[in-house]
XYZ file of C-alpha atoms in Angstrom:
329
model
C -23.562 -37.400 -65.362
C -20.483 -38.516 -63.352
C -18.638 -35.020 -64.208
C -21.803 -33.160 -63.128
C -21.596 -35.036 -59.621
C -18.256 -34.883 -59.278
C -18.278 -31.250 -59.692
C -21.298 -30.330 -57.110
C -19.607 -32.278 -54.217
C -16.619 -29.839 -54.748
C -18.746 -26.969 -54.849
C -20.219 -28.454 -51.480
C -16.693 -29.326 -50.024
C -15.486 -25.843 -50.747
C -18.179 -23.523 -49.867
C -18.232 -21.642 -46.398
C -21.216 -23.556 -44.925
C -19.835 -26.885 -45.056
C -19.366 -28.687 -41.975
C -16.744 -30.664 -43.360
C -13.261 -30.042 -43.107
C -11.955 -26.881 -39.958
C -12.642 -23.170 -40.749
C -11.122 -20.247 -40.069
C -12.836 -17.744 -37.748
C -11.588 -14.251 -38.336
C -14.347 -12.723 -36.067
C -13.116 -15.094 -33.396
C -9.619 -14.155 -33.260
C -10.147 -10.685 -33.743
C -12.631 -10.881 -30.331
C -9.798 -12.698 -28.547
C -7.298 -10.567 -29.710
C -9.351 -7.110 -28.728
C -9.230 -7.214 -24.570
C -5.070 -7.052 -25.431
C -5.238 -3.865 -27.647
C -7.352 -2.051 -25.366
C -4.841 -2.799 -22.752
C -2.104 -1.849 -24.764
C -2.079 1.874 -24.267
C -2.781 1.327 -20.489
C 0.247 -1.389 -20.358
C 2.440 1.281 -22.318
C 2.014 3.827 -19.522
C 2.435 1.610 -16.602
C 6.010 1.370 -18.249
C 6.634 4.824 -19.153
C 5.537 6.042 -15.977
C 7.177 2.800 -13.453
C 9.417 0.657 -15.499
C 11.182 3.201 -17.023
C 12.160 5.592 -13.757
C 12.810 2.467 -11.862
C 15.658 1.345 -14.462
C 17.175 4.830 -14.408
C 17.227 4.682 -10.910
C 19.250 1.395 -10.633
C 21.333 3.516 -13.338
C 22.338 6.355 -11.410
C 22.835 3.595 -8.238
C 26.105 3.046 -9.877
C 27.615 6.419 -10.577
C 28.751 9.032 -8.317
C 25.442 11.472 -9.061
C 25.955 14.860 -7.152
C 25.104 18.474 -7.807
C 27.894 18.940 -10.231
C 26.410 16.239 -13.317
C 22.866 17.121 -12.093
C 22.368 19.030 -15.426
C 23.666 15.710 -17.490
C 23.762 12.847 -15.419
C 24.707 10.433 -17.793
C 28.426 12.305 -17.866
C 28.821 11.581 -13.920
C 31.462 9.280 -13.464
C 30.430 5.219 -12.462
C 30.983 4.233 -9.188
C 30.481 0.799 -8.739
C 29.295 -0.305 -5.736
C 30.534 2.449 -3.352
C 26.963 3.921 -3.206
C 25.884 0.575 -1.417
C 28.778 -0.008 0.347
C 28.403 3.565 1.772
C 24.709 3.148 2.392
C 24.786 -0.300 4.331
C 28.056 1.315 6.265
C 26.406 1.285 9.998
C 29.366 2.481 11.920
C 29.212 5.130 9.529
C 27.233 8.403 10.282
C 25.141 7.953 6.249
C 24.591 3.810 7.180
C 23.812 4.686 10.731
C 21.151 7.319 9.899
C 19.273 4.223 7.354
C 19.467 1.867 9.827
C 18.083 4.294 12.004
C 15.358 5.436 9.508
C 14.769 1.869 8.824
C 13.891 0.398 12.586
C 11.941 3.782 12.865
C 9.903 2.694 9.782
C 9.583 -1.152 10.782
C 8.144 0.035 13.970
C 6.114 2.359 12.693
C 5.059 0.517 10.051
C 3.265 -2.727 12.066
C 1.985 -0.851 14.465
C 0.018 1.545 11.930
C -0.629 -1.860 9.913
C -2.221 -4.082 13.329
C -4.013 -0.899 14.563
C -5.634 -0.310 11.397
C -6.467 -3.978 10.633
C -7.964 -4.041 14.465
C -10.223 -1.273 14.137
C -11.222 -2.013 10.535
C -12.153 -5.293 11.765
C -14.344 -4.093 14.813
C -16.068 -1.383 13.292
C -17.010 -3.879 10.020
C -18.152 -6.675 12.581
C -20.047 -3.962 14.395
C -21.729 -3.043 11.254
C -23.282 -5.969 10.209
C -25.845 -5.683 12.389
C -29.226 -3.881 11.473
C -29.645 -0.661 13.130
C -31.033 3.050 12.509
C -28.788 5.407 11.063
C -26.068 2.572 9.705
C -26.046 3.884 6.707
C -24.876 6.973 7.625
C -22.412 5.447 10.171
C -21.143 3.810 6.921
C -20.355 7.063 5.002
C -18.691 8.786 8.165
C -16.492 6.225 8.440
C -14.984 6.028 4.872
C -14.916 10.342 5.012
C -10.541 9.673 5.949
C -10.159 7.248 3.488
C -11.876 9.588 1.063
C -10.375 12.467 1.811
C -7.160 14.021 -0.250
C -4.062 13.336 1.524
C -2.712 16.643 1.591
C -6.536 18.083 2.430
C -6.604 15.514 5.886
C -2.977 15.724 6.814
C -3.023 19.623 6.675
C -6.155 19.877 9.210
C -4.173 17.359 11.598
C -1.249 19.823 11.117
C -3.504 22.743 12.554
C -4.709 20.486 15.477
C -1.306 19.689 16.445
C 0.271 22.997 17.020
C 1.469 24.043 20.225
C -0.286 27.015 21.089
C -4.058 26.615 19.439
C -4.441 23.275 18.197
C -7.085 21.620 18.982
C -5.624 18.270 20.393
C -3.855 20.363 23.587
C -7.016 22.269 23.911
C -8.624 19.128 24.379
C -5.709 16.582 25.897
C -4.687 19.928 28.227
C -7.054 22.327 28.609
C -10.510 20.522 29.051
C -9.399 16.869 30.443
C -6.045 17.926 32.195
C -4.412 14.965 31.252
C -1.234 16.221 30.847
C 0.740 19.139 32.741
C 1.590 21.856 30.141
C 0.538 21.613 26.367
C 2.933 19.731 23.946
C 4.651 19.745 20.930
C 3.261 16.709 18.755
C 5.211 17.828 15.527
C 8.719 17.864 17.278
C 10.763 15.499 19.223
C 9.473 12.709 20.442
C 5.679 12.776 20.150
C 6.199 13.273 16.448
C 5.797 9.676 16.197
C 2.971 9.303 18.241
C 1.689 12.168 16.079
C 2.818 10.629 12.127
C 1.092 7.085 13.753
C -2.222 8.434 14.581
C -2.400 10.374 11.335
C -1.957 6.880 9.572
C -4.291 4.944 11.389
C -6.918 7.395 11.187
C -6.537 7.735 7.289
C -5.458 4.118 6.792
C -8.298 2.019 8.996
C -11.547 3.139 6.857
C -9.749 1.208 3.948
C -9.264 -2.278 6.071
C -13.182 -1.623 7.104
C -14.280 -1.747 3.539
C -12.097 -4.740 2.447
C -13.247 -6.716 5.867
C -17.097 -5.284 5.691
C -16.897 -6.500 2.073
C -15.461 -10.078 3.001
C -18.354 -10.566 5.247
C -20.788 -10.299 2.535
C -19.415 -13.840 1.362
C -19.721 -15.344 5.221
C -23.404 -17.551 5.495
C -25.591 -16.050 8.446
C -27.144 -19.730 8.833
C -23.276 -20.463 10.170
C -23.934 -17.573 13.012
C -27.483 -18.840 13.903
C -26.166 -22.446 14.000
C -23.323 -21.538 16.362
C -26.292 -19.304 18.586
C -28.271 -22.505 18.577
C -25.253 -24.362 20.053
C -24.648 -21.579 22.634
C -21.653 -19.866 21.155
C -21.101 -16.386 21.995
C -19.986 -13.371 21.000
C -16.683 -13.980 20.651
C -16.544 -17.233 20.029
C -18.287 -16.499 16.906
C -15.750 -14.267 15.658
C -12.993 -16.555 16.216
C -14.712 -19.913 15.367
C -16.455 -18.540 12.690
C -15.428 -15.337 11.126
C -11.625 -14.683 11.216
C -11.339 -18.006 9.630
C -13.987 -17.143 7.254
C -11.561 -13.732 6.412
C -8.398 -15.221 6.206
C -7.880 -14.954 2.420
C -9.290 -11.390 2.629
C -7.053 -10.568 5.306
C -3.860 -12.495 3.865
C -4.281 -9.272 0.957
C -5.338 -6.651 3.081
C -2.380 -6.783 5.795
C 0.145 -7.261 2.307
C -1.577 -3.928 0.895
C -0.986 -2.075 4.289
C 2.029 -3.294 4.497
C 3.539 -2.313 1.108
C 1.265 1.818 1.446
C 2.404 2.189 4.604
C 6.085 1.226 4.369
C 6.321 3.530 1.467
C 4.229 6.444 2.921
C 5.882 9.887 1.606
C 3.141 11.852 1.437
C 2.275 11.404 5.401
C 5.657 12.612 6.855
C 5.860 15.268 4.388
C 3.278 17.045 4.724
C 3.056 16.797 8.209
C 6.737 17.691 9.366
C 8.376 19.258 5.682
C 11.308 18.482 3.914
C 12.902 17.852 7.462
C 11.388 15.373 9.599
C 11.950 14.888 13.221
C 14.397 12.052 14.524
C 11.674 9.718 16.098
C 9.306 10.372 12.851
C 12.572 9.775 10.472
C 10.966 7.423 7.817
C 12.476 5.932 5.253
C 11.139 7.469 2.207
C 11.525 11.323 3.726
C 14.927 9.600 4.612
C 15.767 9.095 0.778
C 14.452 11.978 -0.377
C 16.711 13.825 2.032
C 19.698 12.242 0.815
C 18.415 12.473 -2.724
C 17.427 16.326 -2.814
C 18.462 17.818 0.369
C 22.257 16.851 0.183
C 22.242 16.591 -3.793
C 23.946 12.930 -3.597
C 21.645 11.288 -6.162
C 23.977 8.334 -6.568
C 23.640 7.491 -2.508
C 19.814 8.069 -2.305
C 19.482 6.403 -5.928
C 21.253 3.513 -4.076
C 18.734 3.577 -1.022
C 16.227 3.480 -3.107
C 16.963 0.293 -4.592
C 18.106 -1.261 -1.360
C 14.409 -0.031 -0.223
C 12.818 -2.046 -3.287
C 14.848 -5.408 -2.826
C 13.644 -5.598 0.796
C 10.280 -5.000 0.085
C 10.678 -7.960 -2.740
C 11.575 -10.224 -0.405
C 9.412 -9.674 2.831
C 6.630 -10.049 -0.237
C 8.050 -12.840 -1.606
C 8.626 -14.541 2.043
C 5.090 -13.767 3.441
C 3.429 -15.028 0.289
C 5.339 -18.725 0.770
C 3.918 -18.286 4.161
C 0.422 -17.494 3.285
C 0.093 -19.918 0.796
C 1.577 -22.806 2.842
C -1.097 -22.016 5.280
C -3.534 -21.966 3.718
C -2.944 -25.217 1.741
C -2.566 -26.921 5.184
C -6.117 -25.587 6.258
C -7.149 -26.768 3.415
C -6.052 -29.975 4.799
């Protein structure tokens, strides 16, 4: 009788529906472990396709890359750091032109970024109210952002020629506004030509970040603040930048980063040559990269390019997140 006891509780200790004692879940782990194999192939690309140019990049930084190793690079001789010490050169006619390209690109750059974040703002704020026909209004205004590049940069190119683009048949012929048509994709209106070209492709993305944001914003804060008298404006600043700051703290970094490395844009727009006042970086590069055939120079640019943008990331995230811990405050 004892033995027969004995031998059922081990029966009941060692069978699979026992509470008794921890089991292994092979169901479990394999569930855990599936949302990492599915990533797998995607995480394997984002390496082949950025990781892996990026560190052959900072390669050829260090070797003297020109047209005569361009069919074997890894034969061209190592340079050290002459590339950079070339590059950052500014009395020097290669250092000069960067730091030339690179002011042109910083001032390009926040003005496109502040012009689109303004008018994305306005015409999101503008849109949360009920009207006929909003819808619609809606759809026009993402039609830039939707757009191909090349498709919306090429009909900008036909509206700024000299002789029958639109904008002097407009600017010149019907308003008079100026005395004799110009040339917007030359000299110094290229800029004002490359910046309007951003802004008007670039803003329909801050209006669907900011007209999303809103969503999250409590209308009984708006009719609280009407009750009290506030207006308009004091709405928006009391109530709704405030509200956006986190959204906006990621929009004006996104801008930031897609318009300071904009190649498309300039290329498109004024060729493998772009004008002096519309001399952006990344045409800048590619210039000295494919255009001059000094791979090791432009190679070094390139990574000169990626440290800054590192740390003007780095430094405006410690700013961010200080202030927003001290609003949280």
């Amino acid at each position: 009788m004892t033995t027969t006891v004995t031998t059922e509780a081990a029966v009941r200790q060692s069978s699979p529906g026992t509470a008794s004692g921890p089991r292994r879940r092979p169901g479990r782990i394999r569930r855990i472990g599936l949302p990492y194999l599915l990533l797998l192939p995607a995480l394997l690309l984002e390496l082949l396709v950025h990781l892996v140019p990026m560190v052959i990049g900072m390669v050829m930084s260090f070797k003297e890359l020109t047209q005569f190793y361009i069919r074997d690079w890894t034969t061209a001789p190592w340079n050290g750091l002459d590339n950079y010490s070339v590059s950052v050169d500014f009395d020097a006619p290669v250092g000069a032109a960067l730091l030339h390209s690179f002011l042109v690109t910083v001032a390009f750059t926040l003005l496109s970024v502040a012009l689109c974040w303004l008018i994305g703002t306005a015409a999101a704020i503008f849109m949360q109210d009920t009207f006929r026909g909003r819808g619609l209004l809606r759809a026009l205004f993402l039609v830039p952002y939707a757009l191909p590049v090349y498709t919306a940069v090429i009909t900008w190119v036909f509206m700024f020629q000299h002789d029958n683009g639109l904008v002097n048949h407009v600017l010149h012929d019907q308003l008079g506004l100026t005395d004799k048509p110009s040339f917007w994709l030359i000299g110094d209106n290229s800029f004002i030509a490359l910046l309007t070209v951003s802004v008007w492709k670039g803003w329909p993305f801050a209006f669907l970040i900011v007209m999303a944001g809103l969503q999250n914003i409590p209308k009984e804060l708006y009719e609280a603040a009407s009750l009290d008298g506030a207006g308009l404006w004091q709405q928006i600043r009391r109530i709704t930048l405030p509200s956006l700051r986190p959204v906006n703290q990621v929009l004006v970094l996104v801008l930031f980063l897609w318009t300071f490395n904009d190649f498309n844009t300039p290329y498109v727009l004024f060729g493998k040559t772009a004008p002096e006042a519309a001399d952006l970086i990344s045409v800048h590069i590619y210039q000295a990269s494919f255009v001059t055939w000094n791979f090791g120079t432009g190679s070094a640019m390139s990574v000169l390019l990626l440290l800054f943008l590192l740390v003007v990331t780095g430094v405006y995230l410690v700013i961010t997140s200080r202030g927003r811990r001290t609003a949280d405050v």
